[in-house]
JSON list of C-alpha atoms and ligand atoms in Angstrom, two decimals:
[
{"chain": "E", "resi": 1, "resn": "MET", "atom": "CA", "xyz": [-12.76, 10.03, -91.80]},
{"chain": "E", "resi": 2, "resn": "ALA", "atom": "CA", "xyz": [-12.32, 13.50, -90.26]},
{"chain": "E", "resi": 3, "resn": "PRO", "atom": "CA", "xyz": [-11.63, 13.48, -86.52]},
{"chain": "E", "resi": 4, "resn": "ALA", "atom": "CA", "xyz": [-14.54, 14.50, -84.30]},
{"chain": "E", "resi": 5, "resn": "PRO", "atom": "CA", "xyz": [-14.47, 18.21, -83.50]},
{"chain": "E", "resi": 6, "resn": "GLU", "atom": "CA", "xyz": [-13.08, 19.07, -80.11]},
{"chain": "E", "resi": 7, "resn": "LEU", "atom": "CA", "xyz": [-15.81, 20.21, -77.77]},
{"chain": "E", "resi": 8, "resn": "LYS", "atom": "CA", "xyz": [-15.21, 23.09, -75.37]},
{"chain": "E", "resi": 9, "resn": "ALA", "atom": "CA", "xyz": [-15.70, 22.25, -71.73]},
{"chain": "E", "resi": 10, "resn": "PRO", "atom": "CA", "xyz": [-19.07, 23.60, -70.54]},
{"chain": "E", "resi": 11, "resn": "LYS", "atom": "CA", "xyz": [-18.95, 26.90, -68.64]},
{"chain": "E", "resi": 12, "resn": "LYS", "atom": "CA", "xyz": [-19.19, 26.45, -64.92]},
{"chain": "E", "resi": 13, "resn": "GLY", "atom": "CA", "xyz": [-22.65, 27.65, -63.91]},
{"chain": "E", "resi": 14, "resn": "ILE", "atom": "CA", "xyz": [-23.46, 29.15, -60.53]},
{"chain": "E", "resi": 15, "resn": "SER", "atom": "CA", "xyz": [-24.75, 25.95, -59.03]},
{"chain": "E", "resi": 16, "resn": "HIS", "atom": "CA", "xyz": [-25.15, 25.50, -55.30]},
{"chain": "E", "resi": 17, "resn": "SER", "atom": "CA", "xyz": [-21.99, 23.40, -55.08]},
{"chain": "E", "resi": 18, "resn": "THR", "atom": "CA", "xyz": [-19.77, 25.97, -56.82]},
{"chain": "E", "resi": 19, "resn": "LEU", "atom": "CA", "xyz": [-20.80, 28.93, -54.66]},
{"chain": "E", "resi": 20, "resn": "GLY", "atom": "CA", "xyz": [-18.32, 30.42, -52.21]},
{"chain": "E", "resi": 21, "resn": "ARG", "atom": "CA", "xyz": [-18.80, 30.24, -48.47]},
{"chain": "E", "resi": 22, "resn": "THR", "atom": "CA", "xyz": [-20.57, 33.63, -48.13]},
{"chain": "E", "resi": 23, "resn": "GLN", "atom": "CA", "xyz": [-22.77, 32.99, -51.15]},
{"chain": "E", "resi": 24, "resn": "ARG", "atom": "CA", "xyz": [-23.77, 29.62, -49.77]},
{"chain": "E", "resi": 25, "resn": "TRP", "atom": "CA", "xyz": [-24.78, 31.13, -46.42]},
{"chain": "E", "resi": 26, "resn": "SER", "atom": "CA", "xyz": [-26.72, 33.83, -48.24]},
{"chain": "E", "resi": 27, "resn": "TRP", "atom": "CA", "xyz": [-28.55, 31.10, -50.23]},
{"chain": "E", "resi": 28, "resn": "ILE", "atom": "CA", "xyz": [-29.37, 29.15, -47.05]},
{"chain": "E", "resi": 29, "resn": "PHE", "atom": "CA", "xyz": [-30.40, 32.34, -45.19]},
{"chain": "E", "resi": 30, "resn": "GLN", "atom": "CA", "xyz": [-32.87, 33.29, -47.94]},
{"chain": "E", "resi": 31, "resn": "ARG", "atom": "CA", "xyz": [-34.58, 29.88, -47.69]},
{"chain": "E", "resi": 32, "resn": "VAL", "atom": "CA", "xyz": [-34.68, 29.73, -43.88]},
{"chain": "E", "resi": 33, "resn": "SER", "atom": "CA", "xyz": [-35.75, 33.37, -43.40]},
{"chain": "E", "resi": 34, "resn": "GLY", "atom": "CA", "xyz": [-38.35, 32.99, -46.17]},
{"chain": "E", "resi": 35, "resn": "VAL", "atom": "CA", "xyz": [-40.02, 30.10, -44.32]},
{"chain": "E", "resi": 36, "resn": "ALA", "atom": "CA", "xyz": [-39.78, 31.95, -40.96]},
{"chain": "E", "resi": 37, "resn": "LEU", "atom": "CA", "xyz": [-41.32, 35.08, -42.55]},
{"chain": "E", "resi": 38, "resn": "ILE", "atom": "CA", "xyz": [-44.30, 33.13, -43.89]},
{"chain": "E", "resi": 39, "resn": "LEU", "atom": "CA", "xyz": [-45.01, 31.99, -40.32]},
{"chain": "E", "resi": 40, "resn": "LEU", "atom": "CA", "xyz": [-44.43, 35.42, -38.72]},
{"chain": "E", "resi": 41, "resn": "ILE", "atom": "CA", "xyz": [-46.48, 37.33, -41.31]},
{"chain": "E", "resi": 42, "resn": "THR", "atom": "CA", "xyz": [-49.33, 34.80, -41.07]},
{"chain": "E", "resi": 43, "resn": "ILE", "atom": "CA", "xyz": [-49.49, 35.40, -37.30]},
{"chain": "E", "resi": 44, "resn": "HIS", "atom": "CA", "xyz": [-49.14, 39.19, -37.81]},
{"chain": "E", "resi": 45, "resn": "LEU", "atom": "CA", "xyz": [-52.02, 39.29, -40.29]},
{"chain": "E", "resi": 46, "resn": "THR", "atom": "CA", "xyz": [-54.21, 36.90, -38.26]},
{"chain": "E", "resi": 47, "resn": "VAL", "atom": "CA", "xyz": [-53.85, 38.97, -35.06]},
{"chain": "E", "resi": 48, "resn": "ASN", "atom": "CA", "xyz": [-54.30, 42.32, -36.84]},
{"chain": "E", "resi": 49, "resn": "LEU", "atom": "CA", "xyz": [-56.86, 41.49, -39.52]},
{"chain": "E", "resi": 50, "resn": "ILE", "atom": "CA", "xyz": [-58.84, 38.39, -38.48]},
{"chain": "E", "resi": 51, "resn": "MET", "atom": "CA", "xyz": [-58.98, 38.15, -34.68]},
{"chain": "E", "resi": 52, "resn": "GLY", "atom": "CA", "xyz": [-61.19, 40.50, -32.63]},
{"chain": "E", "resi": 53, "resn": "ASP", "atom": "CA", "xyz": [-62.72, 43.29, -34.72]},
{"chain": "E", "resi": 54, "resn": "GLY", "atom": "CA", "xyz": [-60.31, 42.76, -37.60]},
{"chain": "E", "resi": 55, "resn": "ILE", "atom": "CA", "xyz": [-59.12, 45.83, -39.49]},
{"chain": "E", "resi": 56, "resn": "ASN", "atom": "CA", "xyz": [-61.61, 48.06, -37.58]},
{"chain": "E", "resi": 57, "resn": "GLN", "atom": "CA", "xyz": [-59.74, 47.49, -34.32]},
{"chain": "E", "resi": 58, "resn": "ILE", "atom": "CA", "xyz": [-56.51, 49.09, -35.59]},
{"chain": "E", "resi": 59, "resn": "ASP", "atom": "CA", "xyz": [-56.12, 52.48, -33.94]},
{"chain": "E", "resi": 60, "resn": "PHE", "atom": "CA", "xyz": [-53.60, 54.15, -31.63]},
{"chain": "E", "resi": 61, "resn": "ALA", "atom": "CA", "xyz": [-54.84, 52.20, -28.57]},
{"chain": "E", "resi": 62, "resn": "PHE", "atom": "CA", "xyz": [-54.50, 48.85, -30.39]},
{"chain": "E", "resi": 63, "resn": "VAL", "atom": "CA", "xyz": [-50.95, 49.53, -31.55]},
{"chain": "E", "resi": 64, "resn": "ALA", "atom": "CA", "xyz": [-50.01, 51.04, -28.15]},
{"chain": "E", "resi": 65, "resn": "GLY", "atom": "CA", "xyz": [-51.46, 47.98, -26.37]},
{"chain": "E", "resi": 66, "resn": "LYS", "atom": "CA", "xyz": [-49.37, 45.63, -28.54]},
{"chain": "E", "resi": 67, "resn": "LEU", "atom": "CA", "xyz": [-46.16, 47.63, -28.27]},
{"chain": "E", "resi": 68, "resn": "ALA", "atom": "CA", "xyz": [-46.47, 47.83, -24.47]},
{"chain": "E", "resi": 69, "resn": "ASN", "atom": "CA", "xyz": [-46.06, 44.03, -24.45]},
{"chain": "E", "resi": 70, "resn": "PRO", "atom": "CA", "xyz": [-42.45, 42.71, -24.67]},
{"chain": "E", "resi": 71, "resn": "PHE", "atom": "CA", "xyz": [-43.69, 39.63, -26.55]},
{"chain": "E", "resi": 72, "resn": "TRP", "atom": "CA", "xyz": [-45.02, 41.76, -29.45]},
{"chain": "E", "resi": 73, "resn": "GLN", "atom": "CA", "xyz": [-42.03, 44.12, -29.30]},
{"chain": "E", "resi": 74, "resn": "TRP", "atom": "CA", "xyz": [-39.64, 41.21, -29.84]},
{"chain": "E", "resi": 75, "resn": "PHE", "atom": "CA", "xyz": [-41.98, 39.48, -32.31]},
{"chain": "E", "resi": 76, "resn": "ASP", "atom": "CA", "xyz": [-42.12, 42.67, -34.41]},
{"chain": "E", "resi": 77, "resn": "PHE", "atom": "CA", "xyz": [-38.36, 43.19, -34.04]},
{"chain": "E", "resi": 78, "resn": "VAL", "atom": "CA", "xyz": [-37.58, 39.71, -35.42]},
{"chain": "E", "resi": 79, "resn": "MET", "atom": "CA", "xyz": [-40.09, 40.23, -38.25]},
{"chain": "E", "resi": 80, "resn": "LEU", "atom": "CA", "xyz": [-38.61, 43.66, -39.04]},
{"chain": "E", "resi": 81, "resn": "VAL", "atom": "CA", "xyz": [-35.00, 42.44, -39.15]},
{"chain": "E", "resi": 82, "resn": "LEU", "atom": "CA", "xyz": [-35.77, 39.24, -41.08]},
{"chain": "E", "resi": 83, "resn": "ALA", "atom": "CA", "xyz": [-37.98, 41.04, -43.61]},
{"chain": "E", "resi": 84, "resn": "MET", "atom": "CA", "xyz": [-35.39, 43.78, -44.18]},
{"chain": "E", "resi": 85, "resn": "VAL", "atom": "CA", "xyz": [-32.37, 41.49, -44.42]},
{"chain": "E", "resi": 86, "resn": "HIS", "atom": "CA", "xyz": [-34.25, 38.97, -46.60]},
{"chain": "E", "resi": 87, "resn": "GLY", "atom": "CA", "xyz": [-35.52, 41.73, -48.91]},
{"chain": "E", "resi": 88, "resn": "SER", "atom": "CA", "xyz": [-32.23, 43.57, -49.17]},
{"chain": "E", "resi": 89, "resn": "ASN", "atom": "CA", "xyz": [-30.24, 40.38, -49.69]},
{"chain": "E", "resi": 90, "resn": "GLY", "atom": "CA", "xyz": [-32.55, 39.59, -52.60]},
{"chain": "E", "resi": 91, "resn": "MET", "atom": "CA", "xyz": [-32.09, 43.13, -53.98]},
{"chain": "E", "resi": 92, "resn": "ARG", "atom": "CA", "xyz": [-28.29, 42.78, -53.57]},
{"chain": "E", "resi": 93, "resn": "MET", "atom": "CA", "xyz": [-28.36, 39.74, -55.88]},
{"chain": "E", "resi": 94, "resn": "ILE", "atom": "CA", "xyz": [-30.56, 41.54, -58.41]},
{"chain": "E", "resi": 95, "resn": "ILE", "atom": "CA", "xyz": [-28.12, 44.48, -58.46]},
{"chain": "E", "resi": 96, "resn": "ASP", "atom": "CA", "xyz": [-25.20, 42.04, -58.90]},
{"chain": "E", "resi": 97, "resn": "ASP", "atom": "CA", "xyz": [-26.99, 40.53, -61.88]},
{"chain": "E", "resi": 98, "resn": "TYR", "atom": "CA", "xyz": [-28.23, 43.66, -63.61]},
{"chain": "E", "resi": 99, "resn": "ALA", "atom": "CA", "xyz": [-26.04, 46.71, -62.78]},
{"chain": "E", "resi": 100, "resn": "ARG", "atom": "CA", "xyz": [-23.91, 47.14, -65.89]},
{"chain": "E", "resi": 101, "resn": "THR", "atom": "CA", "xyz": [-21.23, 49.60, -64.89]},
{"chain": "E", "resi": 102, "resn": "LYS", "atom": "CA", "xyz": [-18.97, 49.50, -61.83]},
{"chain": "E", "resi": 103, "resn": "TRP", "atom": "CA", "xyz": [-20.17, 52.95, -60.83]},
{"chain": "E", "resi": 104, "resn": "MET", "atom": "CA", "xyz": [-23.86, 52.01, -61.02]},
{"chain": "E", "resi": 105, "resn": "HIS", "atom": "CA", "xyz": [-23.19, 48.75, -59.15]},
{"chain": "E", "resi": 106, "resn": "ALA", "atom": "CA", "xyz": [-21.40, 50.52, -56.28]},
{"chain": "E", "resi": 107, "resn": "THR", "atom": "CA", "xyz": [-23.99, 53.34, -56.09]},
{"chain": "E", "resi": 108, "resn": "LEU", "atom": "CA", "xyz": [-26.95, 50.96, -55.94]},
{"chain": "E", "resi": 109, "resn": "GLN", "atom": "CA", "xyz": [-25.31, 48.59, -53.44]},
{"chain": "E", "resi": 110, "resn": "TRP", "atom": "CA", "xyz": [-24.47, 51.50, -51.12]},
{"chain": "E", "resi": 111, "resn": "ALA", "atom": "CA", "xyz": [-27.95, 53.04, -51.44]},
{"chain": "E", "resi": 112, "resn": "LEU", "atom": "CA", "xyz": [-29.41, 49.64, -50.56]},
{"chain": "E", "resi": 113, "resn": "ARG", "atom": "CA", "xyz": [-27.11, 49.17, -47.54]},
{"chain": "E", "resi": 114, "resn": "ILE", "atom": "CA", "xyz": [-27.85, 52.65, -46.21]},
{"chain": "E", "resi": 115, "resn": "ALA", "atom": "CA", "xyz": [-31.64, 52.29, -46.70]},
{"chain": "E", "resi": 116, "resn": "THR", "atom": "CA", "xyz": [-31.62, 48.89, -44.98]},
{"chain": "E", "resi": 117, "resn": "VAL", "atom": "CA", "xyz": [-29.69, 50.13, -41.93]},
{"chain": "E", "resi": 118, "resn": "VAL", "atom": "CA", "xyz": [-31.79, 53.33, -41.62]},
{"chain": "E", "resi": 119, "resn": "ILE", "atom": "CA", "xyz": [-35.08, 51.40, -41.77]},
{"chain": "E", "resi": 120, "resn": "ILE", "atom": "CA", "xyz": [-33.93, 48.76, -39.25]},
{"chain": "E", "resi": 121, "resn": "VAL", "atom": "CA", "xyz": [-32.69, 51.47, -36.84]},
{"chain": "E", "resi": 122, "resn": "LEU", "atom": "CA", "xyz": [-35.86, 53.61, -37.14]},
{"chain": "E", "resi": 123, "resn": "GLY", "atom": "CA", "xyz": [-38.18, 50.57, -36.93]},
{"chain": "E", "resi": 124, "resn": "THR", "atom": "CA", "xyz": [-36.35, 49.30, -33.85]},
{"chain": "E", "resi": 125, "resn": "LEU", "atom": "CA", "xyz": [-36.55, 52.74, -32.19]},
{"chain": "E", "resi": 126, "resn": "VAL", "atom": "CA", "xyz": [-40.32, 52.79, -32.76]},
{"chain": "E", "resi": 127, "resn": "LEU", "atom": "CA", "xyz": [-40.73, 49.33, -31.25]},
{"chain": "E", "resi": 128, "resn": "PHE", "atom": "CA", "xyz": [-38.69, 49.96, -28.10]},
{"chain": "E", "resi": 129, "resn": "THR", "atom": "CA", "xyz": [-39.29, 53.67, -27.37]},
{"chain": "E", "resi": 130, "resn": "PHE", "atom": "CA", "xyz": [-43.01, 53.88, -28.20]},
{"chain": "E", "resi": 131, "resn": "ASP", "atom": "CA", "xyz": [-44.91, 55.74, -25.45]},
{"chain": "E", "resi": 132, "resn": "PRO", "atom": "CA", "xyz": [-48.37, 54.12, -25.15]},
{"chain": "E", "resi": 133, "resn": "CYS", "atom": "CA", "xyz": [-49.63, 56.84, -22.77]},
{"chain": "E", "resi": 134, "resn": "PRO", "atom": "CA", "xyz": [-48.37, 60.21, -24.07]},
{"chain": "E", "resi": 135, "resn": "ALA", "atom": "CA", "xyz": [-48.95, 63.06, -21.63]},
{"chain": "E", "resi": 136, "resn": "GLY", "atom": "CA", "xyz": [-51.79, 65.43, -22.53]},
{"chain": "E", "resi": 137, "resn": "ALA", "atom": "CA", "xyz": [-53.38, 63.07, -25.10]},
{"chain": "E", "resi": 138, "resn": "ASP", "atom": "CA", "xyz": [-57.17, 62.58, -25.36]},
{"chain": "E", "resi": 139, "resn": "ALA", "atom": "CA", "xyz": [-57.79, 59.72, -22.89]},
{"chain": "E", "resi": 140, "resn": "SER", "atom": "CA", "xyz": [-60.49, 58.19, -25.13]},
{"chain": "E", "resi": 141, "resn": "LEU", "atom": "CA", "xyz": [-57.80, 57.41, -27.74]},
{"chain": "E", "resi": 142, "resn": "LEU", "atom": "CA", "xyz": [-55.40, 55.70, -25.33]},
{"chain": "E", "resi": 143, "resn": "PRO", "atom": "CA", "xyz": [-55.37, 52.06, -24.14]},
{"chain": "E", "resi": 144, "resn": "SER", "atom": "CA", "xyz": [-57.36, 51.47, -20.93]},
{"chain": "E", "resi": 145, "resn": "PHE", "atom": "CA", "xyz": [-54.22, 50.73, -18.88]},
{"chain": "E", "resi": 146, "resn": "CYS", "atom": "CA", "xyz": [-53.18, 54.41, -19.26]},
{"chain": "E", "resi": 147, "resn": "GLU", "atom": "CA", "xyz": [-55.93, 55.46, -16.82]},
{"chain": "E", "resi": 148, "resn": "GLY", "atom": "CA", "xyz": [-54.43, 56.72, -13.59]},
{"chain": "E", "resi": 149, "resn": "ILE", "atom": "CA", "xyz": [-50.87, 56.99, -14.98]},
{"chain": "X", "resi": 201, "resn": "LIG", "atom": "C1", "xyz": [-52.87, 44.51, -44.51]},
{"chain": "X", "resi": 201, "resn": "LIG", "atom": "C2", "xyz": [-51.75, 44.04, -43.99]},
{"chain": "X", "resi": 201, "resn": "LIG", "atom": "C3", "xyz": [-51.10, 44.58, -42.75]},
{"chain": "X", "resi": 201, "resn": "LIG", "atom": "C4", "xyz": [-51.64, 45.30, -41.72]},
{"chain": "X", "resi": 201, "resn": "LIG", "atom": "C5", "xyz": [-53.09, 45.78, -41.52]},
{"chain": "X", "resi": 201, "resn": "LIG", "atom": "C6", "xyz": [-50.56, 45.55, -40.78]},
{"chain": "X", "resi": 201, "resn": "LIG", "atom": "C7", "xyz": [-50.70, 46.26, -39.58]},
{"chain": "X", "resi": 201, "resn": "LIG", "atom": "C8", "xyz": [-49.68, 46.56, -38.71]},
{"chain": "X", "resi": 201, "resn": "LIG", "atom": "C9", "xyz": [-49.84, 47.24, -37.46]},
{"chain": "X", "resi": 201, "resn": "LIG", "atom": "C10", "xyz": [-51.16, 47.74, -36.87]},
{"chain": "X", "resi": 201, "resn": "LIG", "atom": "C11", "xyz": [-48.60, 47.34, -36.89]},
{"chain": "X", "resi": 201, "resn": "LIG", "atom": "C12", "xyz": [-48.28, 47.99, -35.53]},
{"chain": "X", "resi": 201, "resn": "LIG", "atom": "C13", "xyz": [-47.70, 47.01, -34.53]},
{"chain": "X", "resi": 201, "resn": "LIG", "atom": "C14", "xyz": [-48.29, 45.63, -34.52]},
{"chain": "X", "resi": 201, "resn": "LIG", "atom": "O1", "xyz": [-49.48, 45.45, -34.82]},
{"chain": "X", "resi": 201, "resn": "LIG", "atom": "O2", "xyz": [-47.55, 44.68, -34.21]},
{"chain": "X", "resi": 201, "resn": "LIG", "atom": "C15", "xyz": [-47.65, 46.72, -37.81]},
{"chain": "X", "resi": 201, "resn": "LIG", "atom": "C16", "xyz": [-46.31, 46.66, -37.61]},
{"chain": "X", "resi": 201, "resn": "LIG", "atom": "C17", "xyz": [-45.43, 45.97, -38.41]},
{"chain": "X", "resi": 201, "resn": "LIG", "atom": "N1", "xyz": [-45.74, 45.25, -39.56]},
{"chain": "X", "resi": 201, "resn": "LIG", "atom": "FE1", "xyz": [-47.56, 45.10, -40.38]},
{"chain": "X", "resi": 201, "resn": "LIG", "atom": "N2", "xyz": [-49.40, 44.98, -41.25]},
{"chain": "X", "resi": 201, "resn": "LIG", "atom": "C18", "xyz": [-49.68, 44.37, -42.45]},
{"chain": "X", "resi": 201, "resn": "LIG", "atom": "C19", "xyz": [-48.81, 43.67, -43.27]},
{"chain": "X", "resi": 201, "resn": "LIG", "atom": "C20", "xyz": [-47.48, 43.46, -42.99]},
{"chain": "X", "resi": 201, "resn": "LIG", "atom": "C21", "xyz": [-46.58, 42.66, -43.81]},
{"chain": "X", "resi": 201, "resn": "LIG", "atom": "C22", "xyz": [-46.96, 41.92, -45.09]},
{"chain": "X", "resi": 201, "resn": "LIG", "atom": "C23", "xyz": [-45.36, 42.72, -43.23]},
{"chain": "X", "resi": 201, "resn": "LIG", "atom": "C24", "xyz": [-44.13, 42.04, -43.76]},
{"chain": "X", "resi": 201, "resn": "LIG", "atom": "C25", "xyz": [-43.10, 41.72, -43.07]},
{"chain": "X", "resi": 201, "resn": "LIG", "atom": "C26", "xyz": [-45.48, 43.56, -42.03]},
{"chain": "X", "resi": 201, "resn": "LIG", "atom": "C27", "xyz": [-44.46, 43.87, -41.15]},
{"chain": "X", "resi": 201, "resn": "LIG", "atom": "C28", "xyz": [-44.58, 44.69, -40.04]},
{"chain": "X", "resi": 201, "resn": "LIG", "atom": "C29", "xyz": [-43.46, 45.05, -39.18]},
{"chain": "X", "resi": 201, "resn": "LIG", "atom": "C30", "xyz": [-41.99, 44.64, -39.36]},
{"chain": "X", "resi": 201, "resn": "LIG", "atom": "C31", "xyz": [-43.99, 45.87, -38.17]},
{"chain": "X", "resi": 201, "resn": "LIG", "atom": "C32", "xyz": [-43.20, 46.54, -37.04]},
{"chain": "X", "resi": 201, "resn": "LIG", "atom": "C33", "xyz": [-42.79, 47.92, -37.58]},
{"chain": "X", "resi": 201, "resn": "LIG", "atom": "C34", "xyz": [-42.03, 48.74, -36.55]},
{"chain": "X", "resi": 201, "resn": "LIG", "atom": "O3", "xyz": [-42.68, 49.47, -35.78]},
{"chain": "X", "resi": 201, "resn": "LIG", "atom": "O4", "xyz": [-40.79, 48.68, -36.55]},
{"chain": "X", "resi": 201, "resn": "LIG", "atom": "N3", "xyz": [-46.78, 43.99, -41.92]},
{"chain": "X", "resi": 201, "resn": "LIG", "atom": "N4", "xyz": [-48.34, 46.27, -38.91]}
]
């Protein structure tokens, strides 16, 4: 009887246990930040779209009123950073999987890194430098606490 054919060892797949240290942290970060984002976005949408007058309440005064409050500044900052890092980390993996040439891979990864940093920096500047009572503005458009400033 012919001997049984020799079977090749199965290829090592990218399972959780075979990932490197950085990859493992990236995997854990995506899960943890995903759950945190569900909570943050639910609060964000409830406060902006359901409570009070809902979507009709969103105007300059509403946004200015929120961004004059350190709680909402830091809430929005955490949501901004988590959403951007979660989204760009996901995109990084998609580029790793699909970019075919070295050149395309490097170009896309750098474009992604630059876009992520620019958006986080600009978003953070908005949150912490926003002037709720700009001089010379129509007082009827400003939050009530601007009166007398
Ligand atoms: C219809 C849906 C949405 C509406 C009407 C809305 C409305 C607003 C408004 C009025 C602000 C100004 C500040 C504040 O309210 O805290 C804001 C900021 C923000 N929203 Fe939303 N939002 C919506 C969906 C989302 C979703 C799905 C995300 C996902 C993460 C998000 C992330 C953010 C972030 C990070 C900021 C702060 C941006 C910055 O100034 O740096 N929003 N949004």
